[in-house]
Amino acid sequence: GREALALARSGAETQAVAALAEAFQSGEAPEIGVKCGKRRHPPHSPTPTLTHSHLVSGAAVNQVLAALGDAGHLDAAVASYDAMRKQRRVVPTVVTFGTIIGRAAKARRPELALRVWHDMTEAGVRPDVPATNALLNAYAKAATADDGNSTEWADRAVQMLKGMRGNKSLLTPNIITYNTVIDAVGRSGDLPRASRLLLDMANDGIQPNERTYSILIHSCARLGRVDDAFALVRHMHKLHGLEPNAVTYSTLISACDKAGDLSRALQTLDEMKSSDRVEPNVFSYSSAISACGRAGEYERALELLAEVAPLCITPPPPPPPPPAATPAPSPMP
């Protein structure tokens, strides 16, 4: 268990999972929290899959499932999850189900997330708000697919929100819930419907935050509705006192780019440069450069490229200090 924890802290997810599985098999079953980084191992690296003989400690198993999913080994996590349910040596909790649903959402596999959700309800486990938000996130990610089903996934998200609002004694929507549903509807291209969800938020006593407006502005950017994007910025400041952040500004520039509005794109970038609250980032410059290219302003694009170059280059570390000089030996008397 200690070896697994040390490996996890060093970012070696696969080795950490293998060491933890060995600990399970030996009966050690440590109750530790495995915190893994985001580095993925090469596709050919061996991926450990937990069998039922490993599954001893429920809390540690949930951490192993999360580590597998975060390391890019979702199929291995699902195989371990299925083995746990089949052998019934550890009873899955809402955390177990939510862990798989959340990783399935990140991997853009909504069918898997929905299957695990049904497993949870069939097992008689009551969903909590985090697990519900994870499923909504799976719907939102699926709503951007170009397979013609985006509206269907957005509808599922809206219906789930309606169910939560109709039975608040069980599940009460929070700001994450609303932001995720707005994201799903916005990704499907239904901006009026996404905007109307702000009224539902107000009726539930939930104030929108910067993330809420960034989602709506991003939806406008996808559709090239630059006027609506800027109107939302005025709205967020006037009604809620929210100031646009770097993400908001960058999304506005992207909206200008898609709409072919170079003048407003450069104006927004200049506003970021003169602001004492935000600074342009690589995304801001990339969208502005794209807008210049779209308008045929190649010299201006090269100027912006020269400005952004320092942001893209990591300076080398300073050289190590020179070794201390060895004192000369004292002369013999």
Tab-separated table of C-alpha atoms in Angstrom:
chain	number	residue	atom	x	y	z
A	1	GLY	CA	0.000	0.000	0.000
A	2	ARG	CA	2.783	2.435	0.817
A	3	GLU	CA	4.509	1.568	-2.451
A	4	ALA	CA	1.284	2.299	-4.372
A	5	LEU	CA	0.884	5.620	-2.632
A	6	ALA	CA	4.483	6.607	-3.410
A	7	LEU	CA	4.059	5.644	-7.067
A	8	ALA	CA	0.787	7.566	-7.295
A	9	ARG	CA	2.357	10.680	-5.829
A	10	SER	CA	5.123	10.443	-8.415
A	11	GLY	CA	2.547	10.368	-11.238
A	12	ALA	CA	3.132	6.726	-12.265
A	13	GLU	CA	-0.534	5.740	-12.493
A	14	THR	CA	-0.147	2.297	-14.081
A	15	GLN	CA	2.512	1.161	-11.643
A	16	ALA	CA	0.504	2.564	-8.736
A	17	VAL	CA	-2.594	0.629	-9.748
A	18	ALA	CA	-0.563	-2.576	-10.169
A	19	ALA	CA	1.005	-2.159	-6.730
A	20	LEU	CA	-2.365	-1.459	-5.150
A	21	ALA	CA	-3.873	-4.513	-6.860
A	22	GLU	CA	-1.063	-6.628	-5.428
A	23	ALA	CA	-1.852	-5.230	-2.001
A	24	PHE	CA	-5.490	-6.217	-2.403
A	25	GLN	CA	-4.529	-9.727	-3.482
A	26	SER	CA	-2.294	-10.155	-0.455
A	27	GLY	CA	-5.141	-9.085	1.812
A	28	GLU	CA	-3.524	-5.830	2.908
A	29	ALA	CA	-6.488	-3.742	1.651
A	30	PRO	CA	-5.088	-0.341	2.621
A	31	GLU	CA	-7.482	2.535	3.134
A	32	ILE	CA	-5.510	5.158	1.241
A	33	GLY	CA	-6.391	7.911	-1.167
A	34	VAL	CA	-4.586	7.537	-4.475
A	35	LYS	CA	-3.990	10.884	-6.126
A	36	CYS	CA	-2.810	10.484	-9.698
A	37	GLY	CA	-1.759	13.030	-12.267
A	38	LYS	CA	-3.071	13.409	-15.789
A	39	ARG	CA	-0.088	11.934	-17.665
A	40	ARG	CA	-1.149	9.100	-19.946
A	41	HIS	CA	1.000	6.071	-20.516
A	42	PRO	CA	1.691	4.851	-24.064
A	43	PRO	CA	-1.070	2.670	-25.577
A	44	HIS	CA	1.185	-0.391	-25.562
A	45	SER	CA	1.963	-0.181	-21.838
A	46	PRO	CA	0.431	-2.984	-19.771
A	47	THR	CA	-2.871	-2.030	-18.172
A	48	PRO	CA	-3.712	-3.854	-14.936
A	49	THR	CA	-7.296	-5.043	-14.554
A	50	LEU	CA	-8.571	-5.869	-11.082
A	51	THR	CA	-10.240	-9.246	-10.721
A	52	HIS	CA	-12.673	-10.140	-7.968
A	53	SER	CA	-9.852	-11.540	-5.844
A	54	HIS	CA	-8.404	-8.047	-5.573
A	55	LEU	CA	-11.590	-6.353	-4.468
A	56	VAL	CA	-11.415	-6.129	-0.715
A	57	SER	CA	-11.700	-2.543	0.423
A	58	GLY	CA	-14.571	-0.534	-1.042
A	59	ALA	CA	-13.015	2.876	-0.368
A	60	ALA	CA	-9.701	1.873	-1.923
A	61	VAL	CA	-11.434	0.221	-4.873
A	62	ASN	CA	-13.181	3.493	-5.693
A	63	GLN	CA	-9.796	5.189	-5.690
A	64	VAL	CA	-8.385	2.519	-8.004
A	65	LEU	CA	-11.291	2.932	-10.426
A	66	ALA	CA	-10.729	6.672	-10.448
A	67	ALA	CA	-6.994	6.219	-11.009
A	68	LEU	CA	-7.597	3.875	-13.931
A	69	GLY	CA	-10.074	6.256	-15.534
A	70	ASP	CA	-7.867	9.301	-15.052
A	71	ALA	CA	-4.891	7.438	-16.540
A	72	GLY	CA	-6.847	6.755	-19.732
A	73	HIS	CA	-7.641	3.124	-18.917
A	74	LEU	CA	-11.427	3.431	-18.792
A	75	ASP	CA	-12.061	-0.041	-20.194
A	76	ALA	CA	-9.914	-1.540	-17.446
A	77	ALA	CA	-11.866	0.457	-14.860
A	78	VAL	CA	-15.162	-0.801	-16.302
A	79	ALA	CA	-13.905	-4.403	-16.311
A	80	SER	CA	-12.928	-4.052	-12.657
A	81	TYR	CA	-16.277	-2.473	-11.849
A	82	ASP	CA	-18.154	-5.289	-13.605
A	83	ALA	CA	-16.103	-7.898	-11.744
A	84	MET	CA	-16.898	-6.236	-8.431
A	85	ARG	CA	-20.629	-6.280	-9.163
A	86	LYS	CA	-20.564	-9.876	-10.392
A	87	GLN	CA	-18.640	-11.343	-7.464
A	88	ARG	CA	-20.387	-9.170	-4.843
A	89	ARG	CA	-17.390	-9.128	-2.554
A	90	VAL	CA	-17.671	-5.366	-2.272
A	91	VAL	CA	-21.010	-3.578	-2.545
A	92	PRO	CA	-20.797	-0.601	-4.934
A	93	THR	CA	-21.798	2.718	-3.410
A	94	VAL	CA	-23.023	5.879	-5.052
A	95	VAL	CA	-19.374	6.957	-5.132
A	96	THR	CA	-18.469	3.836	-7.114
A	97	PHE	CA	-21.175	4.429	-9.696
A	98	GLY	CA	-20.457	8.150	-9.853
A	99	THR	CA	-16.755	7.485	-10.397
A	100	ILE	CA	-17.396	5.414	-13.529
A	101	ILE	CA	-20.105	7.795	-14.804
A	102	GLY	CA	-17.795	10.775	-14.399
A	103	ARG	CA	-14.922	9.120	-16.256
A	104	ALA	CA	-17.275	7.943	-19.003
A	105	ALA	CA	-18.433	11.535	-19.427
A	106	LYS	CA	-14.871	12.797	-19.805
A	107	ALA	CA	-14.235	10.085	-22.396
A	108	ARG	CA	-17.385	11.145	-24.302
A	109	ARG	CA	-19.051	7.778	-23.854
A	110	PRO	CA	-22.618	8.695	-22.860
A	111	GLU	CA	-24.009	5.200	-23.472
A	112	LEU	CA	-21.590	3.785	-20.892
A	113	ALA	CA	-22.496	6.516	-18.408
A	114	LEU	CA	-26.186	5.776	-18.897
A	115	ARG	CA	-25.636	2.025	-18.497
A	116	VAL	CA	-23.872	2.532	-15.156
A	117	TRP	CA	-26.634	4.923	-14.081
A	118	HIS	CA	-29.190	2.166	-14.721
A	119	ASP	CA	-26.983	-0.272	-12.782
A	120	MET	CA	-27.136	2.116	-9.843
A	121	THR	CA	-30.906	2.512	-9.862
A	122	GLU	CA	-31.462	-1.218	-10.345
A	123	ALA	CA	-29.216	-1.894	-7.352
A	124	GLY	CA	-31.434	0.336	-5.232
A	125	VAL	CA	-28.708	2.948	-4.688
A	126	ARG	CA	-30.122	6.459	-4.502
A	127	PRO	CA	-28.253	8.868	-6.788
A	128	ASP	CA	-26.752	11.957	-5.230
A	129	VAL	CA	-26.233	15.353	-6.844
A	130	PRO	CA	-22.566	14.752	-7.849
A	131	ALA	CA	-23.479	11.496	-9.624
A	132	THR	CA	-26.409	13.223	-11.333
A	133	ASN	CA	-24.190	16.089	-12.449
A	134	ALA	CA	-21.732	13.550	-13.852
A	135	LEU	CA	-24.456	12.010	-15.999
A	136	LEU	CA	-25.586	15.454	-17.121
A	137	ASN	CA	-22.000	16.170	-18.138
A	138	ALA	CA	-22.049	13.021	-20.265
A	139	TYR	CA	-25.185	14.334	-21.980
A	140	ALA	CA	-23.520	17.726	-22.523
A	141	LYS	CA	-20.424	16.189	-24.105
A	142	ALA	CA	-22.618	14.055	-26.374
A	143	ALA	CA	-24.644	17.090	-27.451
A	144	THR	CA	-21.698	18.331	-29.519
A	145	ALA	CA	-21.448	15.144	-31.583
A	146	ASP	CA	-22.065	15.471	-35.312
A	147	ASP	CA	-24.229	12.358	-35.459
A	148	GLY	CA	-27.591	14.124	-35.521
A	149	ASN	CA	-28.425	13.202	-31.920
A	150	SER	CA	-27.350	16.404	-30.201
A	151	THR	CA	-30.915	17.544	-29.577
A	152	GLU	CA	-31.814	14.175	-28.077
A	153	TRP	CA	-28.987	14.363	-25.536
A	154	ALA	CA	-29.865	17.969	-24.685
A	155	ASP	CA	-33.498	16.937	-24.172
A	156	ARG	CA	-32.384	14.208	-21.774
A	157	ALA	CA	-30.448	16.774	-19.757
A	158	VAL	CA	-33.432	19.133	-19.577
A	159	GLN	CA	-35.794	16.333	-18.559
A	160	MET	CA	-33.439	15.231	-15.781
A	161	LEU	CA	-33.287	18.795	-14.495
A	162	LYS	CA	-37.077	18.990	-14.528
A	163	GLY	CA	-37.224	15.790	-12.502
A	164	MET	CA	-34.847	17.220	-9.935
A	165	ARG	CA	-36.805	20.462	-9.684
A	166	GLY	CA	-40.050	18.543	-9.274
A	167	ASN	CA	-38.739	16.451	-6.385
A	168	LYS	CA	-36.299	18.643	-4.484
A	169	SER	CA	-36.687	16.559	-1.334
A	170	LEU	CA	-34.429	13.982	-3.009
A	171	LEU	CA	-32.132	15.975	-5.279
A	172	THR	CA	-31.727	19.730	-5.318
A	173	PRO	CA	-30.087	21.249	-8.409
A	174	ASN	CA	-27.038	23.374	-7.724
A	175	ILE	CA	-25.035	25.804	-9.842
A	176	ILE	CA	-23.064	22.934	-11.398
A	177	THR	CA	-26.312	21.227	-12.372
A	178	TYR	CA	-27.632	24.310	-14.139
A	179	ASN	CA	-24.338	25.153	-15.811
A	180	THR	CA	-24.067	21.619	-17.170
A	181	VAL	CA	-27.621	21.586	-18.536
A	182	ILE	CA	-27.116	25.038	-20.088
A	183	ASP	CA	-23.940	23.669	-21.651
A	184	ALA	CA	-25.815	20.674	-23.093
A	185	VAL	CA	-28.559	22.834	-24.585
A	186	GLY	CA	-26.092	25.419	-25.872
A	187	ARG	CA	-23.944	22.751	-27.528
A	188	SER	CA	-27.031	21.482	-29.334
A	189	GLY	CA	-27.428	24.935	-30.889
A	190	ASP	CA	-30.612	25.978	-29.061
A	191	LEU	CA	-29.443	29.282	-27.632
A	192	PRO	CA	-32.926	30.659	-26.728
A	193	ARG	CA	-33.653	27.536	-24.717
A	194	ALA	CA	-30.293	27.790	-22.967
A	195	SER	CA	-30.970	31.430	-22.090
A	196	ARG	CA	-34.387	30.579	-20.666
A	197	LEU	CA	-32.736	28.287	-18.165
A	198	LEU	CA	-31.431	31.449	-16.463
A	199	LEU	CA	-35.022	32.140	-15.398
A	200	ASP	CA	-35.306	28.675	-13.890
A	201	MET	CA	-32.089	29.340	-11.998
A	202	ALA	CA	-33.510	32.568	-10.606
A	203	ASN	CA	-36.724	30.814	-9.577
A	204	ASP	CA	-34.636	28.272	-7.670
A	205	GLY	CA	-32.689	31.037	-5.932
A	206	ILE	CA	-29.411	30.237	-7.721
A	207	GLN	CA	-27.313	33.093	-9.026
A	208	PRO	CA	-25.384	32.558	-12.262
A	209	ASN	CA	-21.622	32.832	-12.082
A	210	GLU	CA	-18.842	33.591	-14.553
A	211	ARG	CA	-18.917	29.979	-15.714
A	212	THR	CA	-22.617	30.277	-16.566
A	213	TYR	CA	-22.042	33.248	-18.829
A	214	SER	CA	-18.893	31.799	-20.360
A	215	ILE	CA	-20.950	28.772	-21.423
A	216	LEU	CA	-23.629	30.971	-22.990
A	217	ILE	CA	-21.061	33.186	-24.706
A	218	HIS	CA	-19.298	30.115	-26.046
A	219	SER	CA	-22.625	28.913	-27.449
A	220	CYS	CA	-22.980	32.257	-29.225
A	221	ALA	CA	-19.441	31.883	-30.569
A	222	ARG	CA	-20.249	28.480	-32.078
A	223	LEU	CA	-23.187	30.014	-33.911
A	224	GLY	CA	-21.329	33.177	-34.959
A	225	ARG	CA	-23.770	35.374	-33.019
A	226	VAL	CA	-21.301	38.006	-31.948
A	227	ASP	CA	-23.884	40.676	-31.016
A	228	ASP	CA	-25.585	38.270	-28.621
A	229	ALA	CA	-22.216	37.394	-27.093
A	230	PHE	CA	-21.425	41.024	-26.270
A	231	ALA	CA	-24.971	41.559	-25.000
A	232	LEU	CA	-24.441	38.731	-22.526
A	233	VAL	CA	-21.309	40.429	-21.190
A	234	ARG	CA	-23.287	43.613	-20.554
A	235	HIS	CA	-26.042	41.541	-18.975
A	236	MET	CA	-23.715	39.713	-16.570
A	237	HIS	CA	-22.215	42.991	-15.378
A	238	LYS	CA	-25.429	45.003	-15.122
A	239	LEU	CA	-27.621	42.380	-13.423
A	240	HIS	CA	-25.141	40.375	-11.379
A	241	GLY	CA	-22.051	42.543	-11.022
A	242	LEU	CA	-19.917	39.900	-12.707
A	243	GLU	CA	-16.772	41.019	-14.490
A	244	PRO	CA	-15.568	39.219	-17.601
A	245	ASN	CA	-12.484	37.089	-17.004
A	246	ALA	CA	-9.809	35.892	-19.418
A	247	VAL	CA	-12.016	33.011	-20.590
A	248	THR	CA	-14.896	35.399	-21.283
A	249	TYR	CA	-12.727	37.794	-23.284
A	250	SER	CA	-11.102	34.973	-25.231
A	251	THR	CA	-14.482	33.499	-26.083
A	252	LEU	CA	-15.663	36.924	-27.290
A	253	ILE	CA	-12.674	37.169	-29.616
A	254	SER	CA	-13.463	33.680	-30.894
A	255	ALA	CA	-17.050	34.759	-31.570
A	256	CYS	CA	-15.755	37.753	-33.538
A	257	ASP	CA	-13.473	35.475	-35.504
A	258	LYS	CA	-16.316	33.130	-36.489
A	259	ALA	CA	-18.494	36.108	-37.439
A	260	GLY	CA	-15.727	37.705	-39.515
A	261	ASP	CA	-15.704	40.818	-37.328
A	262	LEU	CA	-12.000	41.672	-37.237
A	263	SER	CA	-12.474	45.186	-35.891
A	264	ARG	CA	-14.278	44.026	-32.769
A	265	ALA	CA	-11.882	41.100	-32.285
A	266	LEU	CA	-8.875	43.446	-32.177
A	267	GLN	CA	-10.768	45.928	-30.024
A	268	THR	CA	-11.503	43.218	-27.481
A	269	LEU	CA	-7.884	42.068	-27.495
A	270	ASP	CA	-6.732	45.661	-26.907
A	271	GLU	CA	-9.166	45.917	-24.017
A	272	MET	CA	-7.547	42.861	-22.444
A	273	LYS	CA	-4.091	44.390	-22.897
A	274	SER	CA	-5.087	47.610	-21.155
A	275	SER	CA	-6.968	45.870	-18.330
A	276	ASP	CA	-5.469	45.578	-14.865
A	277	ARG	CA	-7.618	42.503	-14.130
A	278	VAL	CA	-6.953	40.141	-17.039
A	279	GLU	CA	-4.177	39.475	-19.496
A	280	PRO	CA	-4.381	38.021	-23.002
A	281	ASN	CA	-3.474	34.354	-23.238
A	282	VAL	CA	-2.530	32.046	-26.085
A	283	PHE	CA	-6.183	31.347	-26.876
A	284	SER	CA	-6.960	35.079	-27.057
A	285	TYR	CA	-4.145	35.684	-29.502
A	286	SER	CA	-4.922	32.560	-31.530
A	287	SER	CA	-8.493	33.690	-32.131
A	288	ALA	CA	-7.361	37.219	-33.018
A	289	ILE	CA	-4.733	35.867	-35.428
A	290	SER	CA	-7.358	33.633	-37.002
A	291	ALA	CA	-9.631	36.653	-37.453
A	292	CYS	CA	-6.783	38.529	-39.166
A	293	GLY	CA	-6.156	35.623	-41.502
A	294	ARG	CA	-9.847	35.360	-42.327
A	295	ALA	CA	-9.861	39.062	-43.246
A	296	GLY	CA	-6.641	38.844	-45.221
A	297	GLU	CA	-4.739	41.077	-42.763
A	298	TYR	CA	-1.606	38.965	-42.812
A	299	GLU	CA	0.819	41.655	-41.651
A	300	ARG	CA	-1.311	42.297	-38.567
A	301	ALA	CA	-1.452	38.552	-37.972
A	302	LEU	CA	2.359	38.389	-38.016
A	303	GLU	CA	2.534	41.277	-35.550
A	304	LEU	CA	0.238	39.444	-33.139
A	305	LEU	CA	2.231	36.262	-33.622
A	306	ALA	CA	5.368	38.113	-32.531
A	307	GLU	CA	3.517	39.394	-29.449
A	308	VAL	CA	2.279	35.970	-28.401
A	309	ALA	CA	5.557	34.146	-29.025
A	310	PRO	CA	6.939	34.803	-25.512
A	311	LEU	CA	3.803	33.205	-24.033
A	312	CYS	CA	4.452	30.020	-25.996
A	313	ILE	CA	8.099	29.594	-25.072
A	314	THR	CA	9.106	28.312	-21.673
A	315	PRO	CA	12.336	29.974	-20.649
A	316	PRO	CA	15.153	27.565	-19.815
A	317	PRO	CA	15.934	27.071	-16.151
A	318	PRO	CA	18.723	29.218	-14.771
A	319	PRO	CA	22.137	27.595	-14.822
A	320	PRO	CA	23.250	25.976	-11.587
A	321	PRO	CA	25.514	28.073	-9.428
A	322	PRO	CA	29.205	27.421	-9.887
A	323	PRO	CA	30.758	25.040	-7.383
A	324	ALA	CA	32.307	26.638	-4.376
A	325	ALA	CA	36.007	27.141	-4.723
A	326	THR	CA	38.101	24.708	-2.721
A	327	PRO	CA	40.290	26.668	-0.328
A	328	ALA	CA	43.993	26.315	-0.969
A	329	PRO	CA	45.837	24.277	1.634
A	330	SER	CA	47.715	26.289	4.225
A	331	PRO	CA	51.456	26.434	3.626
A	332	MET	CA	53.589	24.252	5.830
A	333	PRO	CA	55.369	26.199	8.551
